PDB file of C-alpha atoms in Angstrom:
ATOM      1  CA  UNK A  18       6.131 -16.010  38.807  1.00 48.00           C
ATOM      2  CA  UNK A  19       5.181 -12.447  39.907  1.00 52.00           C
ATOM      3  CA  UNK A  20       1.379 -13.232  39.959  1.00 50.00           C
ATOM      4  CA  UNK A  21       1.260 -16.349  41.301  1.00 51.00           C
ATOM      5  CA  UNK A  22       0.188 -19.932  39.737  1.00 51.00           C
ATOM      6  CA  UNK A  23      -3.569 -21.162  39.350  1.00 50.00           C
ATOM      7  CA  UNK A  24      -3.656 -24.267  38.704  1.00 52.00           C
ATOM      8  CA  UNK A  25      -0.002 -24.875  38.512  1.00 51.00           C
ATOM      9  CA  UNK A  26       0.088 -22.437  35.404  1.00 53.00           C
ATOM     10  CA  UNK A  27       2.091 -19.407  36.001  1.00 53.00           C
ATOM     11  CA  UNK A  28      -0.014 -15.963  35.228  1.00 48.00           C
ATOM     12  CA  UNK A  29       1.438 -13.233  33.955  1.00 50.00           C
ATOM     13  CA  UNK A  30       0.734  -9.440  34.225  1.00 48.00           C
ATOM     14  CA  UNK A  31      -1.507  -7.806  31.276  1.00 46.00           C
ATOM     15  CA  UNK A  32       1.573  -5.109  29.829  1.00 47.00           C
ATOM     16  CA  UNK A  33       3.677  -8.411  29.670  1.00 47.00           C
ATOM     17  CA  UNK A  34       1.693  -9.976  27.206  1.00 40.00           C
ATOM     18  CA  UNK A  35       1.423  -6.586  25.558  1.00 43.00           C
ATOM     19  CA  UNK A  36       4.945  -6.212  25.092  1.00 48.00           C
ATOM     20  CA  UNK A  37       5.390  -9.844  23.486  1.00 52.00           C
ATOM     21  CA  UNK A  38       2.717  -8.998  21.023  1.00 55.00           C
ATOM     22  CA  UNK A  39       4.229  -5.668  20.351  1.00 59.00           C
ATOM     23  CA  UNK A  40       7.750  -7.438  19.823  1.00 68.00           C
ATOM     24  CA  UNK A  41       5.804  -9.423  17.075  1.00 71.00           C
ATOM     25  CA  UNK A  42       3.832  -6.610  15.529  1.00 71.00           C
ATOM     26  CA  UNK A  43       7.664  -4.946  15.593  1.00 73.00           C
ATOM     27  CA  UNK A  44       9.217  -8.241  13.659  1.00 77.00           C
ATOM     28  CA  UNK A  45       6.340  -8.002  10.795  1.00 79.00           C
ATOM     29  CA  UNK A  46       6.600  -4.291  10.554  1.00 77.00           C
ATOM     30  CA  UNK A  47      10.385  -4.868  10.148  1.00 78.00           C
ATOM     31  CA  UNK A  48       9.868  -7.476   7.574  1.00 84.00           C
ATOM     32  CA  UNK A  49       7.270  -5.442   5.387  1.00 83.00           C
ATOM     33  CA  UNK A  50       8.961  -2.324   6.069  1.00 81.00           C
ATOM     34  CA  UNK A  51      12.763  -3.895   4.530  1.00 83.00           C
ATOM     35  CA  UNK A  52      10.882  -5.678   1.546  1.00 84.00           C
ATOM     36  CA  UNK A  53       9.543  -2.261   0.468  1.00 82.00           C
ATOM     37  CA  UNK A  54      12.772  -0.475   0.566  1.00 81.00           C
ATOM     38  CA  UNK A  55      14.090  -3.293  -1.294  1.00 83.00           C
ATOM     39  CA  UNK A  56      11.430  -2.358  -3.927  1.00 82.00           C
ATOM     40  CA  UNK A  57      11.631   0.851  -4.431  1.00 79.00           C
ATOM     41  CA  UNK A  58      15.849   0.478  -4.085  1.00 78.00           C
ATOM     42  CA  UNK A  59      15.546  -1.570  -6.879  1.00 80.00           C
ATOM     43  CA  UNK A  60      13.394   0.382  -9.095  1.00 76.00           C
ATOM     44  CA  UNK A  61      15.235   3.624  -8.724  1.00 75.00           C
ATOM     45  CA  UNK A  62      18.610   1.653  -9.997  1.00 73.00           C
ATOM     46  CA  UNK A  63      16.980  -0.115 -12.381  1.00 74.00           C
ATOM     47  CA  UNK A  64      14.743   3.396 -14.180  1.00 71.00           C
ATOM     48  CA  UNK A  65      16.776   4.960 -16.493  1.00 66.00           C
ATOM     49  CA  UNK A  66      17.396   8.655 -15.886  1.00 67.00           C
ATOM     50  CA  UNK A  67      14.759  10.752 -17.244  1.00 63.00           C
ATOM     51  CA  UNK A  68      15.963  11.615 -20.107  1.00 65.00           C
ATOM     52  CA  UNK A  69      12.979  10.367 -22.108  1.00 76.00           C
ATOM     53  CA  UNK A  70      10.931  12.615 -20.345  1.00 82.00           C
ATOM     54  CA  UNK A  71       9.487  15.257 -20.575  1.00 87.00           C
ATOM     55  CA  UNK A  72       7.684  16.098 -17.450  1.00 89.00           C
ATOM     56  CA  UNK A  73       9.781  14.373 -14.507  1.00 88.00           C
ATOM     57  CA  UNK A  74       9.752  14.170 -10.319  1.00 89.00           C
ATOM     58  CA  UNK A  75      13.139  15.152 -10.112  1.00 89.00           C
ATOM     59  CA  UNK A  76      15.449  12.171  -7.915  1.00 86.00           C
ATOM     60  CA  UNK A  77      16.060  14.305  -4.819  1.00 89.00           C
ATOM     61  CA  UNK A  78      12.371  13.490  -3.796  1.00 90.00           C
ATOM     62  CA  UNK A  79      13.147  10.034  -4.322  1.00 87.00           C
ATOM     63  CA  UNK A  80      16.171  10.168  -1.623  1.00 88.00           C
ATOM     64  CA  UNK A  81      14.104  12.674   0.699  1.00 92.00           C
ATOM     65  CA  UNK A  82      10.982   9.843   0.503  1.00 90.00           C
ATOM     66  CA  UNK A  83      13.590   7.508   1.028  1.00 88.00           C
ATOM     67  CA  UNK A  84      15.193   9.015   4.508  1.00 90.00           C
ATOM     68  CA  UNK A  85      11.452   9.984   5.925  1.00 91.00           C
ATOM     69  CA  UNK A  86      10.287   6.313   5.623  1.00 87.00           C
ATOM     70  CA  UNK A  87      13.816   4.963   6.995  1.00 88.00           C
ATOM     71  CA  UNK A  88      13.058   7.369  10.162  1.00 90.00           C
ATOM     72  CA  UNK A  89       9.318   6.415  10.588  1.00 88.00           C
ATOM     73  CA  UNK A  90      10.152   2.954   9.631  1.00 85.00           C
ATOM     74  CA  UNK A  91      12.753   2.449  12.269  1.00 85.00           C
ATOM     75  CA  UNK A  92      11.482   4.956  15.381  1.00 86.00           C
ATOM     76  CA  UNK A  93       8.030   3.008  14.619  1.00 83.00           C
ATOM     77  CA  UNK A  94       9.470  -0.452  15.339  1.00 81.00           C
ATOM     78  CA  UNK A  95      11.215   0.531  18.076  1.00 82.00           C
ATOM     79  CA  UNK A  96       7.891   1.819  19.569  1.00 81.00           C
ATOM     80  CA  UNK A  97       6.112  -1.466  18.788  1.00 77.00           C
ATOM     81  CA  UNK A  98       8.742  -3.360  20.089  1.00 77.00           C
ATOM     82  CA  UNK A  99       8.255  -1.224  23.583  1.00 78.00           C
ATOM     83  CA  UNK A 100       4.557  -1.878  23.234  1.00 76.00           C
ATOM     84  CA  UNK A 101       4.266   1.897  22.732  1.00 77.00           C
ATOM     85  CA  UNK A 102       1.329   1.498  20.267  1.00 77.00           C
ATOM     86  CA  UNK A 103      -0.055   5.110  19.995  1.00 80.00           C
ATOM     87  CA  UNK A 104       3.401   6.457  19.083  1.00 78.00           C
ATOM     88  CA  UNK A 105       3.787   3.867  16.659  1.00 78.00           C
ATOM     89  CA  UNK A 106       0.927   5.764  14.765  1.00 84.00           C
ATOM     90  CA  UNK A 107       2.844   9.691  13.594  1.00 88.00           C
ATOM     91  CA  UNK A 108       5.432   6.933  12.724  1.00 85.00           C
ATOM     92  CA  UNK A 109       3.446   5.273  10.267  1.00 84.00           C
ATOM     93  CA  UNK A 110       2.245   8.106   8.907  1.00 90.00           C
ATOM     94  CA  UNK A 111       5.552   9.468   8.202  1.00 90.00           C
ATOM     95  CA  UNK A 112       6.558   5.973   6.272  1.00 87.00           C
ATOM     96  CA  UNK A 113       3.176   6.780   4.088  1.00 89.00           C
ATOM     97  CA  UNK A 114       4.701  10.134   3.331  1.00 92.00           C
ATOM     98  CA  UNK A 115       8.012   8.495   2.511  1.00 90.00           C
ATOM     99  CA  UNK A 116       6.647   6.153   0.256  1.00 88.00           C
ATOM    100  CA  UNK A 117       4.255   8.947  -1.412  1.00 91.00           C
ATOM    101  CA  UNK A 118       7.285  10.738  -2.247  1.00 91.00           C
ATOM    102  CA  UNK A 119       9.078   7.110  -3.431  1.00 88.00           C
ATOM    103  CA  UNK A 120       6.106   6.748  -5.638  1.00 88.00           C
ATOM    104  CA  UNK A 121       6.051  10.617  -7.154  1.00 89.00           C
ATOM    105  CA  UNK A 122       9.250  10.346  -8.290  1.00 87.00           C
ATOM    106  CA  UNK A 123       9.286   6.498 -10.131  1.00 86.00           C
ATOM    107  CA  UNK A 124       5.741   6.687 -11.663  1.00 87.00           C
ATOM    108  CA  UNK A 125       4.455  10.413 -11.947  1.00 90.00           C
ATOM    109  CA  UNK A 126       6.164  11.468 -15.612  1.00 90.00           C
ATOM    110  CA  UNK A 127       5.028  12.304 -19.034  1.00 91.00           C
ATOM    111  CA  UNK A 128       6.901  10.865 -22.089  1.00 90.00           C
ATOM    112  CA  UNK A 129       7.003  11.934 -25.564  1.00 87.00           C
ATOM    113  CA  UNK A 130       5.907   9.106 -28.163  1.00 88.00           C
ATOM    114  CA  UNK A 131       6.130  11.428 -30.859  1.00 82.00           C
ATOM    115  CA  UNK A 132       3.804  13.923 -33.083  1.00 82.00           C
ATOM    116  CA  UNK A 133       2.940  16.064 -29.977  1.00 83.00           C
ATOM    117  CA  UNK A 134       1.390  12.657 -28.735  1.00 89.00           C
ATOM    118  CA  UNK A 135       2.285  12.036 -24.879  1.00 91.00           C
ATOM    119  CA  UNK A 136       1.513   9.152 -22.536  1.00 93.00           C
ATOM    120  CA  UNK A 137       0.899  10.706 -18.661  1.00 93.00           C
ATOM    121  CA  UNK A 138       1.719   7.862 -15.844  1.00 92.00           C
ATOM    122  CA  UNK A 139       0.186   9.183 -12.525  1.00 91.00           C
ATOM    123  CA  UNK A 140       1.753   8.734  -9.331  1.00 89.00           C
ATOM    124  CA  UNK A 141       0.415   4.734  -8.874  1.00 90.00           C
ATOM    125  CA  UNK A 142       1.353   3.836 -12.458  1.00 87.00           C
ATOM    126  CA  UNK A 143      -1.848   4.552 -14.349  1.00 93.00           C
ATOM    127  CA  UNK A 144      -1.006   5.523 -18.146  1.00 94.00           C
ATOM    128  CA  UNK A 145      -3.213   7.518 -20.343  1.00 94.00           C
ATOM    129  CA  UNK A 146      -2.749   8.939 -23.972  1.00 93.00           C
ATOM    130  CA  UNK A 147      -3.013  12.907 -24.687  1.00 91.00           C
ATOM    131  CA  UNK A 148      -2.716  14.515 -27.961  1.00 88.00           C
ATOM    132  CA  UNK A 149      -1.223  18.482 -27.762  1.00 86.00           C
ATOM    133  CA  UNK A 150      -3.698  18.962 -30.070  1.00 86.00           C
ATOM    134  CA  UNK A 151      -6.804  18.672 -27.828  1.00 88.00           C
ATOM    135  CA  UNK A 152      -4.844  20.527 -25.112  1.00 87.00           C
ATOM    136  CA  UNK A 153      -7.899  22.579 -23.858  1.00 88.00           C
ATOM    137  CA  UNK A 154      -6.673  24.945 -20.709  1.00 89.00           C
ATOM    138  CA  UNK A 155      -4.774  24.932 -18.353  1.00 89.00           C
ATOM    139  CA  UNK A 156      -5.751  25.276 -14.629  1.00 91.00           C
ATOM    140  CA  UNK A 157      -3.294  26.637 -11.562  1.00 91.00           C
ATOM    141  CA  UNK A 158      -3.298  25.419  -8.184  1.00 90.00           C
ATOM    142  CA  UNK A 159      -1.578  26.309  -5.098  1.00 91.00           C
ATOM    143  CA  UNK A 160       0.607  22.736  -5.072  1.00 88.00           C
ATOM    144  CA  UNK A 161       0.241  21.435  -8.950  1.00 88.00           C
ATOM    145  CA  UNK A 162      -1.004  22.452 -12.550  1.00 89.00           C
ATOM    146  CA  UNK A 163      -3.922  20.777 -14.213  1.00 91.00           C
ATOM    147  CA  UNK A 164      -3.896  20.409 -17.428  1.00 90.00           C
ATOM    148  CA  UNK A 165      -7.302  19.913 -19.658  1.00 92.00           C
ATOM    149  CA  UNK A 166      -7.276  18.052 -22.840  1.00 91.00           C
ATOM    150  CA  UNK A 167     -10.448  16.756 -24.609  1.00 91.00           C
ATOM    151  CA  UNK A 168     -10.039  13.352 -23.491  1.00 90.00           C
ATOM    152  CA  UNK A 169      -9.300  14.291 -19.469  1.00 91.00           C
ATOM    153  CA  UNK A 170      -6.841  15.730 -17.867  1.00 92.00           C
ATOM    154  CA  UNK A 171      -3.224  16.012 -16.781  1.00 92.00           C
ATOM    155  CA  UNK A 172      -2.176  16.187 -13.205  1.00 90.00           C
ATOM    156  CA  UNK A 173       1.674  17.871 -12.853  1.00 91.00           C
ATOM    157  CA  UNK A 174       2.845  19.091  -9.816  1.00 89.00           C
ATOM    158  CA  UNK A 175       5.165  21.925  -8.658  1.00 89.00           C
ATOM    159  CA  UNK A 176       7.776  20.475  -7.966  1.00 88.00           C
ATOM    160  CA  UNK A 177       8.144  18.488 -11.544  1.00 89.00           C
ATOM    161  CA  UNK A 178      10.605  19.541 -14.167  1.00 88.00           C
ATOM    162  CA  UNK A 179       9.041  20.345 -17.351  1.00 87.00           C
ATOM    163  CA  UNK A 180      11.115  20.318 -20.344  1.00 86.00           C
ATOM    164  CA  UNK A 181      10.803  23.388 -23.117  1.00 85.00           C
ATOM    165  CA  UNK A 182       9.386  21.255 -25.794  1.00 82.00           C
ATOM    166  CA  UNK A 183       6.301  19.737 -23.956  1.00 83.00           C
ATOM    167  CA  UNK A 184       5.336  23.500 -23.201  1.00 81.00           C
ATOM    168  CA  UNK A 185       6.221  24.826 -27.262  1.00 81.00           C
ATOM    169  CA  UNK A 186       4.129  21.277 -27.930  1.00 79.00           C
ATOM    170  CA  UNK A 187       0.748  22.842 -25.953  1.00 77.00           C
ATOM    171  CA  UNK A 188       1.144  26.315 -27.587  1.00 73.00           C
ATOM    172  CA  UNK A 189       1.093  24.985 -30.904  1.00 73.00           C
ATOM    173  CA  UNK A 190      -1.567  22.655 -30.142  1.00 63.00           C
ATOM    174  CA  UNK A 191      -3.977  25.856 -28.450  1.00 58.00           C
ATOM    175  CA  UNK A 192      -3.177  27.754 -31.803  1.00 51.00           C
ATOM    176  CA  UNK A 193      -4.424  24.960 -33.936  1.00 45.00           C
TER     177      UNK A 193
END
């Protein structure tokens, strides 16, 4: 025992029983961080290709989101499991970005459901209902588009794919 007993108990230095707690926060950060790629694995097999849609996060996010989180996921337990806690931090901050970019991709579309009639899903899943007819303006931004209809609006950003009939769909709508 490097600090000597009290009490016949054995004491142990402060960073020691910082590292064993940092070996624990690395096991649960581990655990959570595998059970999400398992997730979002999953989903991405399971979604069929975007062919339904007509605005769409192309896949290639999906795989960059995928290889950000892996790297923050797996320098970040290594830090914890160090007891390195404040450069565990940029680490989890780089998984948030990964799984940001997981999300964009499964969630953020717009699908056709006929009769210019399109149901937006946003980023964490939320649907909502526009008709092309109440297509109101449209708004640039430096990272997305903004679309205004009468009953809200549609988020889409940059990097989506937008197919040639959603866009003939709002210009026949405005003329109306």
């Amino acid at each position: 025992c490097r600090m000597g007993r009290v009490n016949g108990i054995c004491a142990q230095k402060p960073q020691c029983l910082l590292r064993s707690g940092g070996m624990m926060y690395a096991v649960i950060a581990a655990v959570v961080s595998a059970a999400l790629l398992v997730y979002f694995t999953v989903r991405i097999v399971r979604e069929p290709k975007n062919s339904d849609c007509v605005v769409y996060i192309p896949r290639w996010l999906f795989f960059l989101g995928l290889v950000v989180y892996v790297f923050g996921a797996g320098v970040g337990v290594a830090m914890l499991a160090v007891g390195r806690f404040f450069f565990a931090i940029p680490c989890l901050l780089c998984m948030l970005f990964g799984c940001a970019a997981m999300l964009c991709c499964l969630n953020q579309k717009v699908v056709s459901v006929g009769d210019g009639e399109y149901v937006y899903s946003t980023m964490f899943g939320r649907e909502k209902r526009f008709n092309a007819s109440d297509y109101v303006r449209m708004i640039r931004n430096s990272d997305s588009l903004t679309l205004k209809f009468k009953n809200g609006k549609m988020h889409i950003d940059n990097l989506a794919v937008i197919g040639d009939d959603f866009k003939n769909s709002l210009i026949e709508g405005k003329k109306d």
